[in-house]
CSV table of C-alpha atoms in Angstrom, one decimal:
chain,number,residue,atom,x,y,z
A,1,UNK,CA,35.1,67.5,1.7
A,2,UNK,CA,32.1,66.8,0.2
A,3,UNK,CA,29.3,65.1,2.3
A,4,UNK,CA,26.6,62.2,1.3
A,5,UNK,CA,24.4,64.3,0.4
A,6,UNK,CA,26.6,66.1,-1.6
A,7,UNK,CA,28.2,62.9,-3.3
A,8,UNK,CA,24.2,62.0,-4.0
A,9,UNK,CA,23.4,65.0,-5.3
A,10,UNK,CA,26.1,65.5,-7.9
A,11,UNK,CA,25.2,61.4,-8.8
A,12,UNK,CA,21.2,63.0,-9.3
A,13,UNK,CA,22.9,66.1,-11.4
A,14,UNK,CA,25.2,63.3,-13.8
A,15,UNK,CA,22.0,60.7,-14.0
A,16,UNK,CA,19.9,63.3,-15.3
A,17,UNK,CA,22.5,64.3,-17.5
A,18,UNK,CA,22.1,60.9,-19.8
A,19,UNK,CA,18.2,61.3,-19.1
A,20,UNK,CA,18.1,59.3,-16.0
A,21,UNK,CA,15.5,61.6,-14.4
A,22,UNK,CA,14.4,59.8,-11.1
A,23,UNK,CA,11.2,62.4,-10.9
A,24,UNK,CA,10.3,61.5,-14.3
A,25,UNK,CA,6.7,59.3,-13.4
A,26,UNK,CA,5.1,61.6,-10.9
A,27,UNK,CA,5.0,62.9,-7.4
A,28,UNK,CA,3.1,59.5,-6.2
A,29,UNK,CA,5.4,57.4,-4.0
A,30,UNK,CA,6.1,53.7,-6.1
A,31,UNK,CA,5.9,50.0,-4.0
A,32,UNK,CA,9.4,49.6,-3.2
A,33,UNK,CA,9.1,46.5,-2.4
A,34,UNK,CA,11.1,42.9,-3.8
A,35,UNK,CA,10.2,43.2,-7.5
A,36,UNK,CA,12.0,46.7,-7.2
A,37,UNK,CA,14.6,45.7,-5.0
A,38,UNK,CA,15.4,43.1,-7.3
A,39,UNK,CA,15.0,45.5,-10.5
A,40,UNK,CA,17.9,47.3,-8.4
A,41,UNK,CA,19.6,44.9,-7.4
A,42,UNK,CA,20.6,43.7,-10.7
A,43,UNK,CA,21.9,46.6,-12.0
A,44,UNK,CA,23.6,47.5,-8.8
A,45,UNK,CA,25.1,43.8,-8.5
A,46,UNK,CA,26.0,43.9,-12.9
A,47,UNK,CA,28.2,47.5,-12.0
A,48,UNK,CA,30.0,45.6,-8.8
A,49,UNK,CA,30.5,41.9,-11.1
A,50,UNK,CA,32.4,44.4,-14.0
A,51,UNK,CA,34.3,46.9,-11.2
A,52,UNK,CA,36.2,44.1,-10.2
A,53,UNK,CA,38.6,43.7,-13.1
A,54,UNK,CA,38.6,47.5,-14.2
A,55,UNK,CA,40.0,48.0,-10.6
A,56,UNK,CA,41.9,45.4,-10.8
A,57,UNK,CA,44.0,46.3,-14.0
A,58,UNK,CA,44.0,49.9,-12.9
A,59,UNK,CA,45.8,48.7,-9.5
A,60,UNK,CA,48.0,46.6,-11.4
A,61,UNK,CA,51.8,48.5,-11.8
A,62,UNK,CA,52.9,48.9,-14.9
A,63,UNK,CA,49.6,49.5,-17.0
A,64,UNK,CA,50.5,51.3,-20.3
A,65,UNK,CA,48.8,54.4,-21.0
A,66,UNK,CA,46.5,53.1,-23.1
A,67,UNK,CA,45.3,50.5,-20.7
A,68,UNK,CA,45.2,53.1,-17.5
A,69,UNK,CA,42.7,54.8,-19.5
A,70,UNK,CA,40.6,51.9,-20.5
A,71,UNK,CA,40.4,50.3,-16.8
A,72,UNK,CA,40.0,53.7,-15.9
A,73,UNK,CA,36.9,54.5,-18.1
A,74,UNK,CA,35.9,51.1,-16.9
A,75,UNK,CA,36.1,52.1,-13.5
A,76,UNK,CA,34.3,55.4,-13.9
A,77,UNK,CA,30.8,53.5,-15.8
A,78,UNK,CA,30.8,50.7,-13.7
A,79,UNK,CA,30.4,53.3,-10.9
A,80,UNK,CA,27.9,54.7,-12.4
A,81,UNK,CA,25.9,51.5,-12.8
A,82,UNK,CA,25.8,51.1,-9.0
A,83,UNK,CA,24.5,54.7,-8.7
A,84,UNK,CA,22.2,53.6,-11.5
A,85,UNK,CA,20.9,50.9,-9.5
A,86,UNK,CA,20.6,52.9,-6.7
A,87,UNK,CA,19.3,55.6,-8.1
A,88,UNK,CA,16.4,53.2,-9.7
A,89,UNK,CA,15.6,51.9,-6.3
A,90,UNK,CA,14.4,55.3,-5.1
A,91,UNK,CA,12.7,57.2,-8.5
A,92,UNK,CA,9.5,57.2,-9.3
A,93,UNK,CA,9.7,55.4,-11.9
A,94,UNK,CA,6.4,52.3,-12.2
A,95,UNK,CA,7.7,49.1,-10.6
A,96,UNK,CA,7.2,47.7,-14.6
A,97,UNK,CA,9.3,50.4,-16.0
A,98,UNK,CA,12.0,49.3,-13.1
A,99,UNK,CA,11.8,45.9,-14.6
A,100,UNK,CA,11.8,47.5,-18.2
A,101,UNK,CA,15.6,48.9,-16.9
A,102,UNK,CA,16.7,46.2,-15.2
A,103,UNK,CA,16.2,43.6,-18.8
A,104,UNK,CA,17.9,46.2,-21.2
A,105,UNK,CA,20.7,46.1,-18.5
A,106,UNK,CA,20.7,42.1,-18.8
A,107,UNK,CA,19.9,41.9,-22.3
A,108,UNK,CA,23.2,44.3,-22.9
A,109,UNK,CA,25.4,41.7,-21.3
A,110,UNK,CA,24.2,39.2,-23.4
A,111,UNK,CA,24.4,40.2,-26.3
A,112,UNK,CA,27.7,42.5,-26.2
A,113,UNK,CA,29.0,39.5,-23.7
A,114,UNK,CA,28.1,36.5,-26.7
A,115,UNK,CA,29.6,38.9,-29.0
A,116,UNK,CA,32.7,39.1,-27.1
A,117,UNK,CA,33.1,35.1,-26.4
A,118,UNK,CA,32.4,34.9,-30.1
A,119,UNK,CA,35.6,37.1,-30.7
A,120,UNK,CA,37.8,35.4,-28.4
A,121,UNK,CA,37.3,32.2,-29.6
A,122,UNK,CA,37.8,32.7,-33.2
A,123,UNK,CA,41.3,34.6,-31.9
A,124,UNK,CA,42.1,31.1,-30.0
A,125,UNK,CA,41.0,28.9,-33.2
A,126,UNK,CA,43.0,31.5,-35.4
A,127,UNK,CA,46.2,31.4,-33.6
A,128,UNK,CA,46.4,35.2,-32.8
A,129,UNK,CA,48.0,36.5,-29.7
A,130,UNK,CA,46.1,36.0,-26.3
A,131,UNK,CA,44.9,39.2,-24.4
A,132,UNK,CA,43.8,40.2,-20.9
A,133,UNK,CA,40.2,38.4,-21.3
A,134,UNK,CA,38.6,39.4,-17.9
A,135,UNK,CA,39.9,43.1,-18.6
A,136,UNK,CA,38.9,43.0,-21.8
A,137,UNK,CA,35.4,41.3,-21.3
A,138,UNK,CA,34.9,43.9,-18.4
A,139,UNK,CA,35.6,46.8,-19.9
A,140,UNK,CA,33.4,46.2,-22.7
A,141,UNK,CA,30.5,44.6,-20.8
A,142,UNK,CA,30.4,47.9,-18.5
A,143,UNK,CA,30.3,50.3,-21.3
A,144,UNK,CA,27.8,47.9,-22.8
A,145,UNK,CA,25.5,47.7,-19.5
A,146,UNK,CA,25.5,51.3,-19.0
A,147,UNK,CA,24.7,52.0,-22.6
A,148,UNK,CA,21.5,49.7,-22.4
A,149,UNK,CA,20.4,51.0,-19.1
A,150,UNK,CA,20.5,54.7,-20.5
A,151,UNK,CA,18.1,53.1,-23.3
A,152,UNK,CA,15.9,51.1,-20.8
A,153,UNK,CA,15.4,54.5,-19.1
A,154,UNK,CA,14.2,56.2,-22.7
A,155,UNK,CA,12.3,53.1,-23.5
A,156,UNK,CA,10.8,53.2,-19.7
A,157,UNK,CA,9.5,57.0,-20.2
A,158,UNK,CA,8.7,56.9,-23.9
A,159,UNK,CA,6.4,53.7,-22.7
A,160,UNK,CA,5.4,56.4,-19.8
A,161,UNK,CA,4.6,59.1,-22.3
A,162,UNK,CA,2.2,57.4,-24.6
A,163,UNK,CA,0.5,56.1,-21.0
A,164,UNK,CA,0.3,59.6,-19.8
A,165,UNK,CA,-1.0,60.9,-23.5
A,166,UNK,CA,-3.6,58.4,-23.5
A,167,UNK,CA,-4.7,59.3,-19.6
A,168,UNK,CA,-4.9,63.0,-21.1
A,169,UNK,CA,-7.1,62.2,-23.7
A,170,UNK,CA,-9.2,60.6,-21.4
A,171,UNK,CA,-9.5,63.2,-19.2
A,172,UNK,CA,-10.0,66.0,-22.1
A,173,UNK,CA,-13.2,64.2,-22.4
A,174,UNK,CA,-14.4,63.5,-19.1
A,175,UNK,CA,-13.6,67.6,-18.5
A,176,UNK,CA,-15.4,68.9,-21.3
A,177,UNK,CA,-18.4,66.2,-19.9
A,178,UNK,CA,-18.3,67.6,-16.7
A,179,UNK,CA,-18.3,70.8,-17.9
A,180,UNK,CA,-21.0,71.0,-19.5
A,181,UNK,CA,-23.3,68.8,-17.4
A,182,UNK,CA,-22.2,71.4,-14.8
A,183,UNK,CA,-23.3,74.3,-16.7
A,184,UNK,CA,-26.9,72.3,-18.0
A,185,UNK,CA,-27.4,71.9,-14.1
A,186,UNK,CA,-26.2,75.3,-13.0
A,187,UNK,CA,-29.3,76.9,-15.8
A,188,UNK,CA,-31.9,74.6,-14.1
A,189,UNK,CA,-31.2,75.2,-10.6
A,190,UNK,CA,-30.9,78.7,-11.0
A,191,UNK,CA,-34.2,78.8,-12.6
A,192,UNK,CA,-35.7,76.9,-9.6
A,193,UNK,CA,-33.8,79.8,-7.5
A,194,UNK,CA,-35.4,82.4,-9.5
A,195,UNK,CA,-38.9,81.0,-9.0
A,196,UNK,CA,-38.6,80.1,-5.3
A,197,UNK,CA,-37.4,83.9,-4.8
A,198,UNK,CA,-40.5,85.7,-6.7
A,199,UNK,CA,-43.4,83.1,-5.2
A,200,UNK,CA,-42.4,82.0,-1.9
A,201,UNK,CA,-44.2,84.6,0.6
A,202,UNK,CA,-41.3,83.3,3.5
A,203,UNK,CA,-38.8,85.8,4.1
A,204,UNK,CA,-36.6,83.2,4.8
A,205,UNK,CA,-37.2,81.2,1.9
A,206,UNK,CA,-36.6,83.9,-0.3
A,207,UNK,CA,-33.1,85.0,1.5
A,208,UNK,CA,-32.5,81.1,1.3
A,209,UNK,CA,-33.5,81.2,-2.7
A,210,UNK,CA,-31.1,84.3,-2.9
A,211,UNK,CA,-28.3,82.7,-1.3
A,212,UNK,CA,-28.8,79.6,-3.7
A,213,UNK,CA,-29.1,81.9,-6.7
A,214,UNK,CA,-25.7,83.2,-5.9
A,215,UNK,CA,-24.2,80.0,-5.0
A,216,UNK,CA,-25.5,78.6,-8.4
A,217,UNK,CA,-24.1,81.5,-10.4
A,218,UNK,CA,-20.4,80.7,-8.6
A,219,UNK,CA,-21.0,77.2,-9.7
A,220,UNK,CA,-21.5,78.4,-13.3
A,221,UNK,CA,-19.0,80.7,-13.4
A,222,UNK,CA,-16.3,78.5,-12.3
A,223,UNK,CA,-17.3,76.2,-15.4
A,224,UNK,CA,-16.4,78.9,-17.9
A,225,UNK,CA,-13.2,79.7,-16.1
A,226,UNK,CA,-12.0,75.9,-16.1
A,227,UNK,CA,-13.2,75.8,-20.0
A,228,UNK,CA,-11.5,79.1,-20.6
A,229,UNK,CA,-8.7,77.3,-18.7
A,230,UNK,CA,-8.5,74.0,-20.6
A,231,UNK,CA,-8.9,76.0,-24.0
A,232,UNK,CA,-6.0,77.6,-23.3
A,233,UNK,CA,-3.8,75.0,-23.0
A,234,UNK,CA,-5.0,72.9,-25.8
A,235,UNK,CA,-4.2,75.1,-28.1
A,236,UNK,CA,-0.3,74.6,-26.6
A,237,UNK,CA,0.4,78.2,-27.8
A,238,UNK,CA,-0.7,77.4,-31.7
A,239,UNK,CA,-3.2,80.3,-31.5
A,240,UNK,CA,-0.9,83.1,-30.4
A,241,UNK,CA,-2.1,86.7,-32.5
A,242,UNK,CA,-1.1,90.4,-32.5
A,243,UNK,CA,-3.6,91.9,-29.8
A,244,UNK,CA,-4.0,95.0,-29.1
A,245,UNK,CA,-3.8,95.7,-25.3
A,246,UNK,CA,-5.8,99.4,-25.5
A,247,UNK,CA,-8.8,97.4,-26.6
A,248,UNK,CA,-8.5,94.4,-25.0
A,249,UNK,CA,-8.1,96.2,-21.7
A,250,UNK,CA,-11.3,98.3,-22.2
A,251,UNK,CA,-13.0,95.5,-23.3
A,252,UNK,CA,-12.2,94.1,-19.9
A,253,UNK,CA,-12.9,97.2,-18.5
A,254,UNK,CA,-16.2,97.6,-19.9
A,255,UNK,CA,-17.5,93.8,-19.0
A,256,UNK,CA,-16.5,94.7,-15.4
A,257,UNK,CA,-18.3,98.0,-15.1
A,258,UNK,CA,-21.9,96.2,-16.8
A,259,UNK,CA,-21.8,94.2,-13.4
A,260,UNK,CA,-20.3,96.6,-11.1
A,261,UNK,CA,-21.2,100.3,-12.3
A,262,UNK,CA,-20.3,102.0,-9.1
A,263,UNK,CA,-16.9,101.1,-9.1
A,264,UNK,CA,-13.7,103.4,-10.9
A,265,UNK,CA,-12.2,101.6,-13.4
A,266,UNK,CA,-9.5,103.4,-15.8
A,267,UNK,CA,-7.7,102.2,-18.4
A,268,UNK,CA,-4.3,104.4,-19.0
A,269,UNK,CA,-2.9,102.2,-21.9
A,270,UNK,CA,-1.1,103.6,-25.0
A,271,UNK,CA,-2.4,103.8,-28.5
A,272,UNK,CA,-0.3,101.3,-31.1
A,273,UNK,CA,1.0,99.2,-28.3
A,274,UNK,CA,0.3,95.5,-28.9
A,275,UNK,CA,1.5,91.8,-27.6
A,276,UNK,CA,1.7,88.4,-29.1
A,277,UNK,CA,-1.0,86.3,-27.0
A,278,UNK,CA,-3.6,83.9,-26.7
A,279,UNK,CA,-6.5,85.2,-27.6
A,280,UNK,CA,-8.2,84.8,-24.5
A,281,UNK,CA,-6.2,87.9,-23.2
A,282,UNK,CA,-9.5,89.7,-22.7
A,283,UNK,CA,-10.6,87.0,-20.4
A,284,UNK,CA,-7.7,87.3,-18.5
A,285,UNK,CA,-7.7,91.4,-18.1
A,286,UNK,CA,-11.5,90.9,-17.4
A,287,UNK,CA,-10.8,88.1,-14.8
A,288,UNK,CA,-8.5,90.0,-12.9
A,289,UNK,CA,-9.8,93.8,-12.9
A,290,UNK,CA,-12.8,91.8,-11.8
A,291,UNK,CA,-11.1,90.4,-9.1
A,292,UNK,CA,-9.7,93.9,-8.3
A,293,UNK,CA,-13.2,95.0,-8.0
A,294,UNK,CA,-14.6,92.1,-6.0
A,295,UNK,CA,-11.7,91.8,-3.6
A,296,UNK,CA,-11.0,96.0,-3.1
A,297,UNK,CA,-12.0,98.6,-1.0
A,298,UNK,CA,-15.3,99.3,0.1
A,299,UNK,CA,-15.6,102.3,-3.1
A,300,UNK,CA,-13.3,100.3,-5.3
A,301,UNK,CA,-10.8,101.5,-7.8
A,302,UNK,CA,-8.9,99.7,-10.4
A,303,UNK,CA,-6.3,101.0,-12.8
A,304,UNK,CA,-5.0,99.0,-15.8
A,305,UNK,CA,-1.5,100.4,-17.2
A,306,UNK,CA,0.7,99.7,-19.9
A,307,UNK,CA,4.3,99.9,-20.9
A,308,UNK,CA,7.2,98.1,-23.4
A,309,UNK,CA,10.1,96.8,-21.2
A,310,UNK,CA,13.0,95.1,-22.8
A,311,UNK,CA,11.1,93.3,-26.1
A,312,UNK,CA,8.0,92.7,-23.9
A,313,UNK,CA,4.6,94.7,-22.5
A,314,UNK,CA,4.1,94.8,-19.0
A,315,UNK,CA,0.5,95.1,-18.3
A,316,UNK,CA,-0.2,96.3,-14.6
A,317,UNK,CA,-3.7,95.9,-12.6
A,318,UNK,CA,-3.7,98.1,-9.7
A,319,UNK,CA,-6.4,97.8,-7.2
A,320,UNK,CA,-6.8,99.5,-4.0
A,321,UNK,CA,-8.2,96.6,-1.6
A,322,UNK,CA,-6.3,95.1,1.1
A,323,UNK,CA,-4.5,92.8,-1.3
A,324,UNK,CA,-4.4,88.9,-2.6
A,325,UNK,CA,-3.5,86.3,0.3
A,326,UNK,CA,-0.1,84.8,-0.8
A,327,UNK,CA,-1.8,81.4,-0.7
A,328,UNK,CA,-4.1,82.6,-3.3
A,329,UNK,CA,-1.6,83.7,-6.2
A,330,UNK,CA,1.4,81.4,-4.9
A,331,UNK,CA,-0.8,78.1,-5.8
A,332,UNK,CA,-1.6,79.7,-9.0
A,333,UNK,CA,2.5,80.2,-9.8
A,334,UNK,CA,3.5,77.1,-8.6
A,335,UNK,CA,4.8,78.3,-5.2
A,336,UNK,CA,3.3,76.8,-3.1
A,337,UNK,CA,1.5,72.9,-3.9
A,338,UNK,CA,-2.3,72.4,-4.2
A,339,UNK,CA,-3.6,70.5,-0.8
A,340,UNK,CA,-7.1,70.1,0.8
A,341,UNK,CA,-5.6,73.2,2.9
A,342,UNK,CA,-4.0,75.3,-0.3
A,343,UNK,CA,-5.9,75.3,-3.4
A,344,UNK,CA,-7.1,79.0,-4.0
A,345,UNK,CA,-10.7,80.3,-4.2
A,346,UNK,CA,-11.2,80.2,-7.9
A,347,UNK,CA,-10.2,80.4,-11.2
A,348,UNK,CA,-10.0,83.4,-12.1
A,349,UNK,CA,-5.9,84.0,-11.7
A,350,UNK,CA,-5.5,80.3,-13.4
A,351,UNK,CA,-6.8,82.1,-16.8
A,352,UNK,CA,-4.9,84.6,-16.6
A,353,UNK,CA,-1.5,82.3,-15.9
A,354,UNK,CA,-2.7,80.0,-18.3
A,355,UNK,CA,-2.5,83.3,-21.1
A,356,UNK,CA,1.0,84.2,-20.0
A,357,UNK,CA,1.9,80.4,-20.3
A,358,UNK,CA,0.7,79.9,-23.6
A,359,UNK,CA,3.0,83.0,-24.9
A,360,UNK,CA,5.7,82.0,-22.3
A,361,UNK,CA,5.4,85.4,-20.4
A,362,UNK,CA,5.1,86.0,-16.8
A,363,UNK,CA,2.8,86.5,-14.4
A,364,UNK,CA,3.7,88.5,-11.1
A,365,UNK,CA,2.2,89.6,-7.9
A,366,UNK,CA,3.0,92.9,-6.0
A,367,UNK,CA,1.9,94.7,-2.8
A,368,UNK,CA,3.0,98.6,-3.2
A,369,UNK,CA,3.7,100.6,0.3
A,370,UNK,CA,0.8,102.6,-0.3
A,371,UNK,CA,-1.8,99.7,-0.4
A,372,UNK,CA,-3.5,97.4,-2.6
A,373,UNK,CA,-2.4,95.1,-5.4
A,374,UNK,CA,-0.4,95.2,-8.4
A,375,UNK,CA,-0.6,92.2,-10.9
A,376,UNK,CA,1.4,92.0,-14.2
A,377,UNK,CA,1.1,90.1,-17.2
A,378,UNK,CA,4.5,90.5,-19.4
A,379,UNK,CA,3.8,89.0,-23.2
A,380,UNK,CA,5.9,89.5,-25.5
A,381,UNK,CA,5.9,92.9,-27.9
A,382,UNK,CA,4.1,92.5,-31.2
């Protein structure tokens, strides 16, 4: 026996199917109040006005073959208008685009329903042989209805889509503002810092200076790793190229060990052995041998590794520090959502997930027996 919940959820799985996607908007939760009840309600009260002949006929003994199968289809889409109804009530969809569903339902009665009167009443002035109007005029109207709510729902999100394309566009702008006025600041206050810390004769003023300086730096930093970021994704994966993972990963290597020459850094990576990738793959390896670094034991040690599995190249960081919180990576992989209470420490793991994204690879997260961390970038074999 299958339970409400059940029944729902295969209604969700056969909505979605004709591109009825109720998550379709965004995660916000809509007014559901009487413009969307009534949105609802008329495609919930069309499905019930055209169930009652199809049910009707297909109660009815004696229905042909032909006709069973007609009332039956009937049946089945007039059904699925009152779970389309319902359905619309609770999605996410804008109370307009509810609206937007709710007309093409109307406007597919109209015009299939003057079509239909049109027919019957040049049969009547004609002469020809009456027929089962109501079944007839139900039947149609329900395969009608249905037909122009599945196109409401395409014309609701392709309205939706051009919306959301134009809020990108804004926001592409106001990031690469804010990126750069971030950056302009970030050079001036840490010029300020700089000065504070060599004149000010105040101990404290000059630990204060420091502790500004660094602060500053983090600020800057996190600038470049959001316009890495962005970069990344707006080339949509058009800038994928051969790379060759030796050299990128001692190009990574060798950024790292400028800023942190006390720590042990090998690279282990085969000669020949390339990936298709964004070419911000340094960035990434940088980013997170970095990280390995920054995050490790007291006398860190990071290893980067190499090896072809199954038509891709699984590139392996392996640090020995106490390991990446789970709320740090699992935000990153989609694991866990962003709040005010989840939301990482940087950016430095979103480069390197946007780089497996781009060249739809992977990115995973390990914690060996032995200690430390192991994270893998698989990109596909060049």
């Amino acid at each position: 026996m299958v339970g409400s919940g059940g029944t729902r959820g295969i209604v969700d799985v056969l909505l979605r199917e004709v591109g009825f996607n109720p998550d379709v908007e965004s995660d916000r939760e809509p007014d559901r109040g009487p413009v969307r009840l009534v949105a609802s309600a008329v495609v919930i009260l069309t499905g019930v006005v055209l169930l009652i002949p199809n049910v009707t006929v297909l109660l009815t003994p004696g229905v042909g073959p032909v006709g069973l199968a007609l009332s039956l289809l009937g049946t089945v889409v007039s059904t699925g208008l009152v779970a389309a109804g319902y359905s619309l009530y609770h999605s996410n969809f804008s109370n307009r685009n509810a609206i937007r569903i709710a007309v093409w339902n109307v406007l597919g009665i109209v015009v299939l329903g003057s079509v239909m009167l049109g027919l019957f009443a040049y049969q009547r002035n004609a002469g020809a042989a009456p027929v089962d109007r109501a079944f007839t005029i139900a039947n149609l109207l329900a395969i009608g209805a249905a037909a122009h709510v599945i196109i409401g729902v395409y014309d609701a999100r392709r309205v939706r889509a051009e919306e959301l394309a134009a809020e990108r566009r804004k926001l592409a702008v106001l990031n690469r503002v804010l990126r750069h006025n971030l950056r302009n600041e970030a050079t001036v206050m840490l010029g300020h810092a700089d000065q504070i810390a060599a004149t000010a004769e105040d101990q404290e003023v000059v630990d204060s200076a420091e502790t500004l300086k660094r602060h500053v730096e983090t600020v800057g930093e996190l600038a470049e790793e959001a316009d890495t970021v962005m970069s990344i994704y707006d080339r949509r994966g058009s800038g994928l190229e051969e790379r060759s993972v030796r050299a990128d990963a001692r190009e990574a290597a060798a950024a790292v060990a400028d800023d942190h020459p006390d720590a042990d850094l090998t690279v282990d990576v085969p000669e020949g052995l390339a990936v298709r990738s964004d070419p911000a793959l340094p960035d990434a390896l940088e980013e997170l041998v970095e990280n390995g670094v920054v995050h490790g034991a007291e006398e860190p040690a990071v290893t980067v590794t190499a090896a072809r599995e199954n038509g891709r190249v699984a590139i392996e960081i392996r640090d020995n520090g106490p390991g990446i919180p789970e709320e740090e990576y699992q935000v990153v992989t989609g694991d866990t959502e962003i709040t005010q209470l989840t939301h990482g420490s940087g950016l430095g793991l979103w480069v390197a997930q946007a780089v497996v994204d781009a060249a739809d690879g992977r990115l995973d997260f390990g914690a060996p027996t032995e200690g430390g961390t192991v994270v893998t970038l698989r990109l596909p074999a060049a």
